[in-house]
Amino acid sequence: MKTVKILLLGFGVIGRGFAKVLLEKSEYIKKKHDVELRVVGIGEHNGCLVDEKGIDLKAALELREKGKWIDSLPQWKKMSAKDMIKSIPADLAVEVVPSDIKTGEPGVGLLEAALSKGLHVVSSDKCAIANKFSDLMVLARKQNKWLLFEASAGGGMPLMNLVRECIQADEIRSMEGILNGTTNYILTKMSRGGMDLETALREAQELGYAEADPTYDVEGIDAAAKAVILANDIMGMSKKFSDVKVTGIRGITKEAVQLAKKNGYVIKLIAEIKDNKLSVGPKIIPENHPLNIESNLNAVMFKTDIGKDIVIIGRGAGGRETQSAIFSDVLRICKDLQS
Amino acid sequence: MKTVKILLLGFGVIGRGFAKVLLEKSEYIKKKHDVELRVVGIGEHNGCLVDEKGIDLKAALELREKGKWIDSLPQWKKMSAKDMIKSIPADLAVEVVPSDIKTGEPGVGLLEAALSKGLHVVSSDKCAIANKFSDLMVLARKQNKWLLFEASAGGGMPLMNLVRECIQADEIRSMEGILNGTTNYILTKMSRGGMDLETALREAQELGYAEADPTYDVEGIDAAAKAVILANDIMGMSKKFSDVKVTGIRGITKEAVQLAKKNGYVIKLIAEIKDNKLSVGPKIIPENHPLNIESNLNAVMFKTDIGKDIVIIGRGAGGRETQSAIFSDVLRICKDLQS
């Protein structure tokens, strides 16, 4: 059995989700994939937990579940995550930091450090990837390392891996989809529940689907960042965030939603990648359209030259659901590593 | 660039679709996947077309499009497909014969011959695979060869490849889906169009969605064969066709469909794989359920332990759409072949 040494960069919701799923499924993964995934370092903003024999993930999780930091553990080192990347031998970095949408930092710096050190990288960090897609891909290619980021767009729903591994002969002509669960929840509540936007948003916040500051969701910015990633990765474009024509859902009234409904339509926040153009904005679609999915689900429709329309629907976010994508990327890389 | 020599077993709708897509996309495939796919033999029921330098697919297609057989071509040999498998050097067989649902023949014999000869195999032949799943998998493993059959269930929609390549850490708890496009078309017309079953069936036949003898579709047998394949391949079961509890849609009246509709429901022919049991039968689902897809589309919902609900919707059949799955399998195998 091969052992793959992992540096986990970030120990927030996604980072802890990774540790939890690894604890739960390491035996399954050993048996099915003949690989031991061993976390040898966890990078936090104020220091790192380092153990080349494998971090005690259970202890780290228990501390954090009690609201405590992990700096009381004996393996804690007052070093930066970048220094950990440079000094601790590993095969793969899992970067799950929430970066700034305007700069992509601190994620970009961590991704560059990991690739430069010769690590393969898996990332869920849409802000870093969307900001520096081309530079990071060039660096990964130069280093001959994998840089995979299925979790950065569409959470638990396979999109980039689906195209790369399952429809390899197809050319993707266009993509459209619902890439933000918060706004989909709001629009569903406005359509089915007859709520106005503010009430639906408050409900989404109470359920933890929306942040206290929901600007990035409601204004379409989150969906636009994901559209950039998908356009570049799946359709070979070189788009930036500023290339996306973005309209949010602030202007959608209860009356507009109800009028659409009366006529057999729904309003959805649709990201579209077509004819070398990217847009995110509210669109009216028939209620029997495959993209008319409810609650906080995400969905994407690929139009291809052979298989025609292929739609995938799944959970676009969630500390646990997102691990489906992260582990998928990790195991894809493990397949290529020597024992 | 590596050259992969292919024996194409069958030159019906799917076999000709393979030849057409290969003609159209061979340059794209060379460029993207660094592999030349070369058909060196086409097996028909009355003889074979053989050319180790590569069959002239265009000439063969042109003859057949004119309704003629390909036995007038100079490369025609009066040999059986099995003899061709034994005597013509190749890497991979693409078996696209329509076999008998009760015996799986002639597909089973061809698949056994190809694997025994040491060829990798891609098949769209649901009757052969469903009939002899375990025996064929044992033979493939013994020979250390790939036997892939994405096209045998769900046509252009990735299912087995999706689970194998894109959600590798997830355990699939259950699956349910619409695996037969003909009955979905009929039920859609009964719900949206207010038709009775016989009228909707006639329309499906006129459009070429249903065979002259629609028994296998309408009685749920086609869906049951696909459910056997998915249960065995994706969930590691050892089911046979006789293990599936099958009910068709013959008994569904226009009134029942309309009553469901009035209450916000639709009736769909659902295949379910759950708790080690397989069933195919009409079910009532809410109209906002992700499996409420229309026309002749297929859809499958996977329930997994990490990613939760993942739904995929696509074209379940079609001479062209199915090639998306066949070529995906072929290219997966090519990745593993030495140049």
XYZ file of C-alpha atoms in Angstrom:
678
model
C 0.000 0.000 0.000
C 1.282 3.464 -0.795
C 1.281 6.227 1.794
C 0.475 9.721 0.568
C 1.561 12.541 2.847
C -0.789 15.485 2.908
C -0.476 19.069 4.093
C -3.904 20.420 4.973
C -3.887 24.185 4.455
C -6.813 25.580 6.423
C -8.830 24.143 9.306
C -12.137 25.965 8.912
C -15.420 24.313 7.918
C -13.929 22.650 4.821
C -10.621 21.728 6.466
C -12.346 20.131 9.451
C -14.760 18.409 7.072
C -11.738 16.897 5.341
C -10.329 15.639 8.644
C -13.700 14.194 9.689
C -14.287 12.346 6.434
C -10.720 11.048 6.465
C -11.150 9.674 9.997
C -14.419 8.071 8.968
C -13.298 6.649 5.640
C -9.585 5.940 5.832
C -10.167 2.189 6.129
C -12.567 2.226 3.186
C -10.054 4.191 1.132
C -7.203 1.847 2.070
C -9.256 -1.172 1.070
C -10.695 0.229 -2.131
C -7.849 2.402 -3.400
C -4.846 0.761 -1.752
C -3.593 4.041 -0.378
C -3.090 5.466 3.095
C -3.851 9.178 3.229
C -1.758 10.651 6.043
C -2.086 14.284 7.111
C 1.383 15.342 8.220
C 0.667 19.034 8.659
C -2.259 21.385 9.256
C -1.650 25.030 8.451
C -3.596 27.654 10.369
C -3.317 31.448 10.202
C -1.420 31.568 13.499
C 0.777 28.476 13.259
C 0.887 24.849 12.192
C 0.329 21.399 13.583
C 3.097 19.158 12.298
C 3.722 15.437 12.730
C 5.486 13.400 10.094
C 4.044 10.196 11.557
C 0.551 11.567 11.002
C -1.430 14.197 12.889
C -3.902 13.042 15.526
C -6.915 14.376 13.632
C -9.333 13.250 16.311
C -7.620 15.332 18.979
C -7.434 18.383 16.717
C -11.099 18.087 15.775
C -12.215 17.614 19.382
C -10.434 20.781 20.450
C -11.937 22.816 17.660
C -15.421 21.409 18.178
C -15.141 22.750 21.727
C -14.407 26.171 20.209
C -10.734 26.011 21.134
C -7.703 26.521 18.931
C -5.345 23.681 18.191
C -2.271 25.517 19.496
C -2.413 23.641 22.807
C -1.480 20.359 21.117
C 2.158 19.216 21.537
C 2.773 19.131 17.761
C 1.941 22.844 17.428
C 4.683 24.923 15.842
C 4.796 28.680 15.634
C 5.556 28.603 11.910
C 3.714 29.984 8.919
C 1.888 27.675 6.521
C 4.358 28.691 3.810
C 7.290 27.676 6.016
C 5.564 24.371 6.710
C 5.191 23.796 2.958
C 8.892 24.497 2.486
C 10.165 22.372 5.359
C 7.850 19.390 5.833
C 8.176 16.542 3.291
C 4.832 15.772 1.665
C 3.262 14.621 -1.608
C 0.152 16.695 -1.800
C -1.372 19.885 -0.419
C -5.099 20.288 0.202
C -5.743 24.029 0.194
C -9.119 24.931 1.712
C -8.601 28.503 2.860
C -11.346 31.097 2.288
C -9.510 33.711 0.246
C -10.369 37.260 -0.640
C -12.447 37.503 -3.795
C -10.571 40.578 -5.066
C -6.995 39.386 -4.551
C -7.290 35.619 -4.165
C -5.009 35.854 -1.122
C -3.899 34.139 1.021
C -4.830 31.164 -1.197
C -2.795 32.184 -4.242
C 0.381 32.454 -2.178
C -0.180 29.052 -0.623
C -0.938 27.411 -3.961
C 2.187 28.919 -5.507
C 4.313 27.819 -2.559
C 2.957 24.259 -2.714
C 3.384 23.893 -6.481
C 6.846 25.477 -6.374
C 7.850 22.969 -3.696
C 6.809 20.204 -6.103
C 3.604 19.164 -4.385
C 0.455 18.130 -6.165
C -2.393 20.379 -5.108
C -6.113 20.018 -4.499
C -8.018 23.201 -3.757
C -11.559 24.269 -2.877
C -10.572 27.931 -2.951
C -12.651 29.506 -5.722
C -11.350 33.003 -5.059
C -7.711 32.003 -5.493
C -8.373 29.845 -8.557
C -10.667 32.360 -10.259
C -8.189 35.197 -9.656
C -5.035 33.522 -10.911
C -6.246 30.645 -13.042
C -3.757 30.979 -15.889
C -0.698 31.712 -13.743
C -1.435 28.772 -11.463
C -2.022 26.381 -14.356
C 1.208 27.469 -16.023
C 3.077 26.873 -12.768
C 1.466 23.448 -12.289
C 2.358 22.429 -15.852
C 5.919 23.684 -15.440
C 6.254 21.631 -12.269
C 4.496 18.682 -13.932
C 2.122 18.475 -10.975
C -1.613 18.112 -10.680
C -3.637 21.157 -9.656
C -7.247 20.040 -9.227
C -10.107 22.128 -7.835
C -13.384 20.294 -8.360
C -14.633 21.591 -5.006
C -14.151 25.226 -6.031
C -17.247 25.226 -8.253
C -20.363 23.254 -7.532
C -19.258 21.666 -4.237
C -20.234 18.003 -4.153
C -21.266 17.934 -7.804
C -18.675 16.573 -10.295
C -18.218 19.069 -13.141
C -14.571 19.371 -14.186
C -13.874 15.736 -13.360
C -17.028 14.677 -15.182
C -15.861 16.325 -18.382
C -12.231 15.219 -18.020
C -12.902 11.599 -17.070
C -16.363 10.700 -18.363
C -17.038 12.534 -21.618
C -13.533 12.735 -23.051
C -14.440 12.617 -26.724
C -17.148 15.280 -26.458
C -16.535 18.939 -27.133
C -18.460 21.175 -24.764
C -20.328 23.760 -26.847
C -21.888 25.664 -23.961
C -22.710 25.434 -20.293
C -25.427 26.986 -18.213
C -26.323 26.418 -14.642
C -27.198 27.392 -11.137
C -23.915 27.804 -9.283
C -25.076 29.514 -6.107
C -27.244 27.664 -3.598
C -28.150 30.692 -1.483
C -29.832 32.597 -4.292
C -31.515 29.425 -5.499
C -32.958 28.928 -2.038
C -34.198 32.529 -1.995
C -35.771 32.313 -5.460
C -37.392 28.975 -4.593
C -38.954 30.504 -1.482
C -40.158 33.504 -3.505
C -41.752 31.190 -6.080
C -43.142 28.358 -3.956
C -43.607 30.205 -0.688
C -44.710 33.568 -2.060
C -42.105 35.356 0.079
C -40.422 38.614 -0.792
C -36.656 38.668 -1.230
C -35.801 40.097 2.193
C -37.888 37.517 4.065
C -36.469 34.633 2.040
C -32.942 35.954 2.596
C -33.498 36.156 6.366
C -34.733 32.566 6.348
C -31.650 31.482 4.374
C -29.444 33.235 6.930
C -31.231 31.562 9.837
C -30.668 28.164 8.199
C -26.984 28.932 7.656
C -27.328 28.928 3.854
C -26.422 32.631 3.598
C -23.667 34.617 5.259
C -24.386 37.577 7.538
C -23.177 39.693 4.612
C -24.895 38.034 1.653
C -23.584 40.505 -0.934
C -21.417 38.054 -2.872
C -24.271 35.579 -3.219
C -27.108 38.002 -3.920
C -25.102 40.145 -6.341
C -24.065 37.121 -8.400
C -20.366 37.508 -7.600
C -19.956 34.021 -6.127
C -21.582 32.462 -9.213
C -19.409 34.604 -11.498
C -16.177 33.398 -9.851
C -17.297 29.790 -10.384
C -18.257 30.515 -13.998
C -14.722 31.831 -14.628
C -13.230 28.605 -13.263
C -15.524 26.378 -15.332
C -15.039 28.376 -18.533
C -11.270 28.252 -18.211
C -10.945 24.653 -17.082
C -13.638 22.968 -19.153
C -13.775 25.141 -22.234
C -10.138 26.222 -22.404
C -10.845 29.932 -22.099
C -8.682 32.567 -20.391
C -11.384 34.580 -18.703
C -11.112 36.796 -15.689
C -13.739 37.922 -13.251
C -13.999 41.261 -15.050
C -15.019 39.447 -18.255
C -18.292 38.260 -16.692
C -21.433 40.298 -17.226
C -22.996 40.061 -13.770
C -26.487 40.943 -12.583
C -27.670 39.931 -9.131
C -31.165 39.149 -7.878
C -31.735 42.297 -5.754
C -34.149 43.689 -8.323
C -36.370 40.591 -8.442
C -39.744 41.333 -6.912
C -42.270 38.932 -5.427
C -44.696 40.098 -8.101
C -42.320 39.244 -10.967
C -41.747 35.774 -9.546
C -45.479 35.174 -9.102
C -46.281 36.437 -12.590
C -43.722 34.047 -14.053
C -45.175 31.217 -11.976
C -48.716 31.934 -13.188
C -47.453 31.449 -16.741
C -45.574 28.212 -16.018
C -42.123 29.750 -15.580
C -39.601 30.255 -12.813
C -36.876 32.865 -12.349
C -33.410 31.436 -11.656
C -29.976 33.003 -11.320
C -28.279 31.413 -14.317
C -24.587 31.424 -15.139
C -24.025 30.999 -18.868
C -20.854 30.231 -20.798
C -21.492 30.396 -24.512
C -19.923 31.844 -27.678
C -16.823 32.847 -25.701
C -18.982 35.023 -23.408
C -19.721 34.660 -19.702
C -22.759 36.010 -17.918
C -24.564 35.623 -14.622
C -28.062 36.975 -14.230
C -31.707 36.206 -13.500
C -33.418 34.290 -16.292
C -36.920 33.040 -16.888
C -37.031 29.320 -17.651
C -40.012 26.989 -18.138
C -40.969 25.103 -14.996
C -40.307 21.787 -16.776
C -36.724 22.820 -17.640
C -34.102 20.466 -16.155
C -32.436 23.446 -14.466
C -35.597 24.179 -12.501
C -34.240 22.648 -9.322
C -35.304 23.734 -5.889
C -33.971 24.634 -2.469
C -30.232 25.268 -2.298
C -29.267 22.737 -4.966
C -26.886 23.522 -7.824
C -27.188 22.269 -11.384
C -25.277 22.517 -14.635
C -26.325 21.657 -18.178
C -23.546 20.845 -20.630
C -24.345 20.993 -24.317
C -21.929 18.745 -26.163
C -21.424 17.674 -29.752
C -21.958 13.946 -29.153
C -23.859 13.250 -25.939
C -26.018 16.375 -26.478
C -27.531 17.695 -23.241
C -26.077 16.331 -20.020
C -27.341 17.785 -16.758
C -25.929 17.233 -13.315
C -27.590 18.289 -10.086
C -26.077 18.219 -6.616
C -25.179 19.979 -3.409
C -23.177 23.052 -4.298
C -21.788 23.591 -0.818
C -21.532 22.069 2.625
C -18.606 21.073 4.821
C -19.326 17.403 4.231
C -20.704 17.330 0.672
C -17.719 19.279 -0.643
C -15.432 16.465 0.574
C -16.860 14.267 -2.162
C -15.093 16.532 -4.661
C -11.931 17.032 -2.610
C -11.408 13.319 -2.001
C -12.164 12.584 -5.618
C -9.354 14.922 -6.666
C -7.018 13.512 -4.021
C -7.667 9.927 -5.122
C -7.250 10.861 -8.779
C -3.778 12.144 -7.960
C -2.960 9.116 -5.790
C -3.573 6.861 -8.806
C -0.601 8.509 -10.515
C 1.761 8.437 -7.542
C 4.363 5.700 -7.206
C 4.052 3.435 -4.200
C 1.313 8.883 -30.841
C 0.008 5.428 -30.043
C -2.188 3.510 -32.469
C -4.979 1.431 -30.989
C -6.379 -1.273 -33.243
C -10.084 -1.847 -32.880
C -12.421 -4.644 -33.924
C -15.929 -3.276 -34.310
C -18.401 -6.073 -33.627
C -21.707 -5.019 -35.154
C -22.567 -2.483 -37.838
C -26.156 -1.595 -36.950
C -27.302 1.789 -35.656
C -24.717 1.866 -32.838
C -21.887 0.389 -34.910
C -22.421 2.849 -37.743
C -22.724 5.647 -35.170
C -19.289 4.634 -33.894
C -17.828 4.764 -37.404
C -19.421 8.147 -38.105
C -18.201 9.767 -34.895
C -14.737 8.304 -35.422
C -14.552 9.767 -38.933
C -15.713 13.111 -37.596
C -13.537 13.248 -34.488
C -10.390 11.261 -35.172
C -8.294 14.425 -35.585
C -9.704 15.887 -32.362
C -8.968 12.632 -30.539
C -5.425 12.475 -31.935
C -4.753 16.026 -30.837
C -6.352 15.836 -27.418
C -5.606 12.256 -26.401
C -2.520 11.506 -28.486
C -4.001 8.301 -29.840
C -5.013 7.098 -33.270
C -8.081 4.877 -33.137
C -7.895 2.517 -36.107
C -10.721 0.120 -36.944
C -9.053 -2.956 -38.425
C -12.121 -5.165 -38.598
C -15.903 -4.890 -38.717
C -17.826 -8.026 -37.814
C -21.235 -8.559 -39.346
C -23.588 -11.541 -39.047
C -22.699 -12.758 -42.523
C -18.984 -11.973 -42.716
C -16.325 -9.428 -41.849
C -14.553 -6.451 -43.325
C -10.865 -6.730 -42.495
C -7.956 -4.390 -43.170
C -4.974 -4.209 -40.878
C -4.042 -0.801 -42.312
C -7.449 0.527 -41.271
C -10.888 0.015 -42.769
C -12.243 2.644 -45.146
C -15.101 3.617 -42.835
C -16.440 6.191 -45.249
C -16.920 3.623 -48.002
C -18.562 1.164 -45.629
C -20.913 3.814 -44.269
C -21.859 5.064 -47.732
C -22.830 1.581 -48.853
C -24.961 0.973 -45.797
C -26.613 4.374 -45.956
C -27.772 3.357 -49.436
C -29.346 0.272 -47.861
C -26.678 -2.051 -49.227
C -24.529 -4.578 -47.388
C -20.811 -4.101 -47.089
C -19.984 -7.465 -48.672
C -19.211 -5.838 -52.015
C -16.104 -4.132 -50.622
C -12.744 -5.722 -51.533
C -11.776 -6.260 -47.876
C -14.848 -8.438 -47.259
C -14.060 -11.877 -45.918
C -16.486 -14.733 -45.552
C -15.424 -15.371 -41.957
C -17.354 -15.270 -38.695
C -16.820 -12.459 -36.205
C -15.375 -15.002 -33.774
C -12.838 -16.131 -36.375
C -11.936 -12.500 -37.009
C -11.361 -11.989 -33.267
C -9.086 -15.038 -33.225
C -7.080 -14.202 -36.325
C -6.789 -10.408 -36.639
C -4.314 -8.661 -34.309
C -6.053 -5.910 -32.312
C -6.010 -4.165 -28.935
C -9.640 -3.590 -28.265
C -13.073 -4.841 -29.303
C -16.130 -2.596 -29.440
C -19.125 -4.913 -29.178
C -22.367 -3.221 -30.235
C -24.548 -6.131 -31.253
C -28.224 -6.204 -30.237
C -28.417 -9.475 -28.312
C -31.336 -11.553 -27.159
C -32.632 -10.488 -23.777
C -33.204 -14.071 -22.587
C -29.866 -15.588 -23.589
C -27.563 -12.602 -24.112
C -26.430 -14.160 -27.392
C -24.716 -13.549 -29.747
C -23.109 -10.830 -27.574
C -21.957 -13.103 -24.748
C -20.093 -15.371 -27.179
C -18.381 -12.406 -28.815
C -17.409 -10.836 -25.489
C -15.988 -14.138 -24.260
C -14.059 -14.622 -27.486
C -12.608 -11.106 -27.345
C -11.580 -11.299 -23.685
C -10.175 -14.800 -24.140
C -8.066 -13.507 -27.026
C -6.660 -10.881 -24.643
C -8.491 -7.865 -26.004
C -9.859 -5.051 -23.897
C -13.578 -4.736 -24.498
C -16.120 -1.921 -24.668
C -19.743 -2.943 -25.017
C -23.134 -1.299 -25.415
C -24.892 -4.665 -25.283
C -27.124 -4.540 -22.218
C -28.629 -7.957 -22.871
C -25.260 -9.698 -22.923
C -23.906 -7.813 -19.903
C -27.080 -8.193 -17.818
C -27.262 -11.923 -18.581
C -23.681 -12.884 -17.810
C -22.355 -10.049 -15.687
C -20.436 -12.122 -13.149
C -18.971 -14.626 -15.618
C -17.791 -11.856 -17.926
C -16.246 -9.841 -15.103
C -14.444 -12.910 -13.794
C -13.064 -13.580 -17.268
C -11.979 -9.948 -17.711
C -10.215 -9.968 -14.335
C -8.530 -13.289 -15.114
C -7.277 -11.842 -18.395
C -6.359 -8.569 -16.674
C -8.296 -6.661 -19.324
C -10.818 -3.853 -19.172
C -14.465 -4.681 -19.800
C -16.383 -1.397 -19.846
C -20.044 -0.933 -20.776
C -21.115 2.612 -19.939
C -23.298 2.653 -23.063
C -25.292 -0.385 -21.932
C -27.278 1.605 -19.358
C -28.306 5.205 -19.790
C -26.823 5.765 -23.257
C -25.054 9.131 -23.395
C -25.310 9.704 -19.651
C -22.213 8.824 -17.573
C -23.218 6.546 -14.684
C -20.651 3.815 -14.066
C -17.792 6.057 -15.156
C -19.144 8.887 -13.012
C -19.015 6.727 -9.899
C -15.675 5.106 -10.755
C -13.834 8.270 -11.788
C -15.586 11.202 -10.118
C -16.919 10.155 -6.723
C -14.333 7.566 -5.724
C -14.479 8.098 -1.971
C -18.271 7.974 -1.783
C -20.213 4.844 -1.017
C -23.409 4.607 -3.025
C -26.267 3.879 -0.616
C -29.041 3.664 -3.197
C -29.917 4.570 -6.734
C -33.203 5.368 -8.393
C -33.884 6.546 -11.856
C -35.621 6.597 -15.176
C -33.743 4.165 -17.394
C -36.129 3.848 -20.325
C -36.755 6.786 -22.623
C -39.716 5.280 -24.482
C -41.891 4.880 -21.407
C -40.820 8.296 -20.141
C -41.951 9.801 -23.427
C -45.295 7.996 -23.149
C -45.862 9.050 -19.526
C -44.899 12.650 -20.348
C -47.441 12.726 -23.170
C -50.099 11.236 -20.870
C -49.390 13.891 -18.231
C -48.737 17.030 -20.296
C -50.691 16.126 -23.387
C -53.613 14.333 -21.736
C -53.188 11.360 -24.097
C -54.079 7.785 -23.277
C -51.325 5.184 -23.304
C -52.109 3.709 -26.729
C -52.101 7.097 -28.458
C -48.874 8.164 -26.765
C -47.272 4.836 -27.686
C -48.271 5.248 -31.343
C -46.737 8.715 -31.346
C -43.527 7.336 -29.818
C -43.430 4.677 -32.545
C -43.956 7.255 -35.295
C -41.046 9.290 -33.886
C -38.826 6.208 -33.764
C -38.596 6.265 -29.957
C -40.401 2.919 -29.648
C -39.944 -0.326 -31.541
C -42.754 -1.907 -33.560
C -42.941 -4.409 -30.701
C -42.700 -2.158 -27.642
C -43.110 -4.993 -25.107
C -39.638 -4.747 -23.558
C -39.995 -1.021 -22.996
C -43.605 -0.909 -21.842
C -43.323 -3.955 -19.580
C -40.258 -2.531 -17.808
C -37.929 -5.290 -19.032
C -35.457 -2.934 -20.705
C -35.208 -0.837 -17.527
C -34.804 -3.990 -15.427
C -31.844 -5.205 -17.510
C -30.146 -1.829 -17.018
C -30.888 -1.883 -13.281
C -29.134 -5.269 -13.022
C -26.043 -3.843 -14.716
C -25.939 -0.746 -12.495
C -26.552 -2.689 -9.276
C -23.765 -5.142 -10.056
C -21.236 -2.666 -11.392
C -21.802 0.305 -9.101
C -23.000 -1.343 -5.911
C -21.071 -4.604 -6.132
C -24.141 -6.840 -6.180
C -24.541 -10.157 -8.005
C -28.068 -9.742 -9.254
C -29.749 -11.418 -12.168
C -32.696 -10.332 -14.213
C -34.939 -12.713 -12.231
C -34.057 -10.821 -9.016
C -35.828 -7.666 -10.231
C -39.429 -7.088 -9.226
C -40.810 -5.670 -12.476
C -44.103 -3.920 -13.175
C -44.687 -2.192 -16.501
C -46.855 0.796 -17.359
C -49.646 -1.040 -19.228
C -52.028 -0.550 -16.339
C -51.547 3.228 -16.096
C -54.701 5.027 -17.172
C -55.073 8.560 -18.436
C -57.305 9.208 -15.425
C -54.646 8.111 -12.928
C -52.063 10.353 -14.579
C -54.403 13.327 -14.590
C -55.428 12.775 -10.970
C -51.784 12.742 -9.940
C -51.173 15.902 -11.962
C -54.086 17.695 -10.302
C -52.391 17.054 -6.957
C -48.935 18.192 -8.060
C -47.522 14.751 -8.835
C -46.373 12.806 -11.865
C -46.209 9.071 -12.531
C -42.817 7.806 -13.711
C -41.414 4.348 -14.394
C -38.741 4.229 -11.698
C -35.970 1.688 -11.325
C -34.801 1.448 -7.726
C -31.745 -0.232 -6.238
C -31.879 -0.101 -2.460
C -31.328 -2.384 0.548
C -30.008 -5.114 -1.741
C -33.315 -5.149 -3.646
C -34.066 -4.196 -7.244
C -37.407 -3.057 -8.581
C -38.854 -1.392 -11.655
C -42.360 0.001 -11.549
C -44.568 3.064 -11.854
C -44.197 5.493 -8.967
C -45.806 8.756 -8.019
C -43.277 11.540 -7.420
C -43.807 15.247 -6.689
C -43.589 17.430 -9.781
C -40.649 19.324 -8.257
C -38.654 16.097 -7.776
C -35.340 16.121 -9.701
C -36.348 12.875 -11.430
C -39.386 14.573 -12.957
C -37.745 14.930 -16.334
C -39.678 15.024 -19.559
C -39.747 13.625 -23.068
C -37.475 10.634 -23.675
C -34.739 11.715 -21.273
C -33.186 9.388 -18.697
C -32.122 10.355 -15.171
C -30.504 8.721 -12.176
C -30.250 9.886 -8.573
C -27.389 8.490 -6.526
C -27.622 8.747 -2.760
C -24.123 8.684 -1.332
C -22.591 8.955 2.115
C -20.527 12.083 1.417
C -21.836 14.036 -1.579
C -25.441 13.178 -0.627
C -27.829 13.380 -3.599
C -26.245 13.556 -7.033
C -28.551 13.495 -10.047
C -27.567 13.099 -13.662
C -29.891 13.606 -16.608
C -29.156 12.793 -20.234
C -30.092 11.058 -23.442
C -30.622 7.398 -22.662
C -30.383 6.236 -26.248
C -29.589 7.326 -29.777
C -27.058 6.179 -32.346
C -25.015 9.339 -31.852
C -25.533 10.167 -28.161
C -24.531 6.651 -27.123
C -21.110 7.216 -28.736
C -20.324 9.684 -25.957
C -20.266 6.706 -23.589
C -18.557 4.292 -25.983
C -15.738 6.693 -26.834
C -15.346 7.586 -23.181
C -14.768 3.913 -22.375
C -12.435 3.482 -25.353
C -10.345 6.515 -24.353
C -10.217 5.370 -20.723
C -8.675 2.118 -21.909
C -6.296 3.900 -24.299
C -4.842 5.835 -21.344
C -3.594 2.524 -19.929
C -2.192 1.122 -23.170
C 1.506 1.387 -23.943
C 2.455 3.426 -26.972
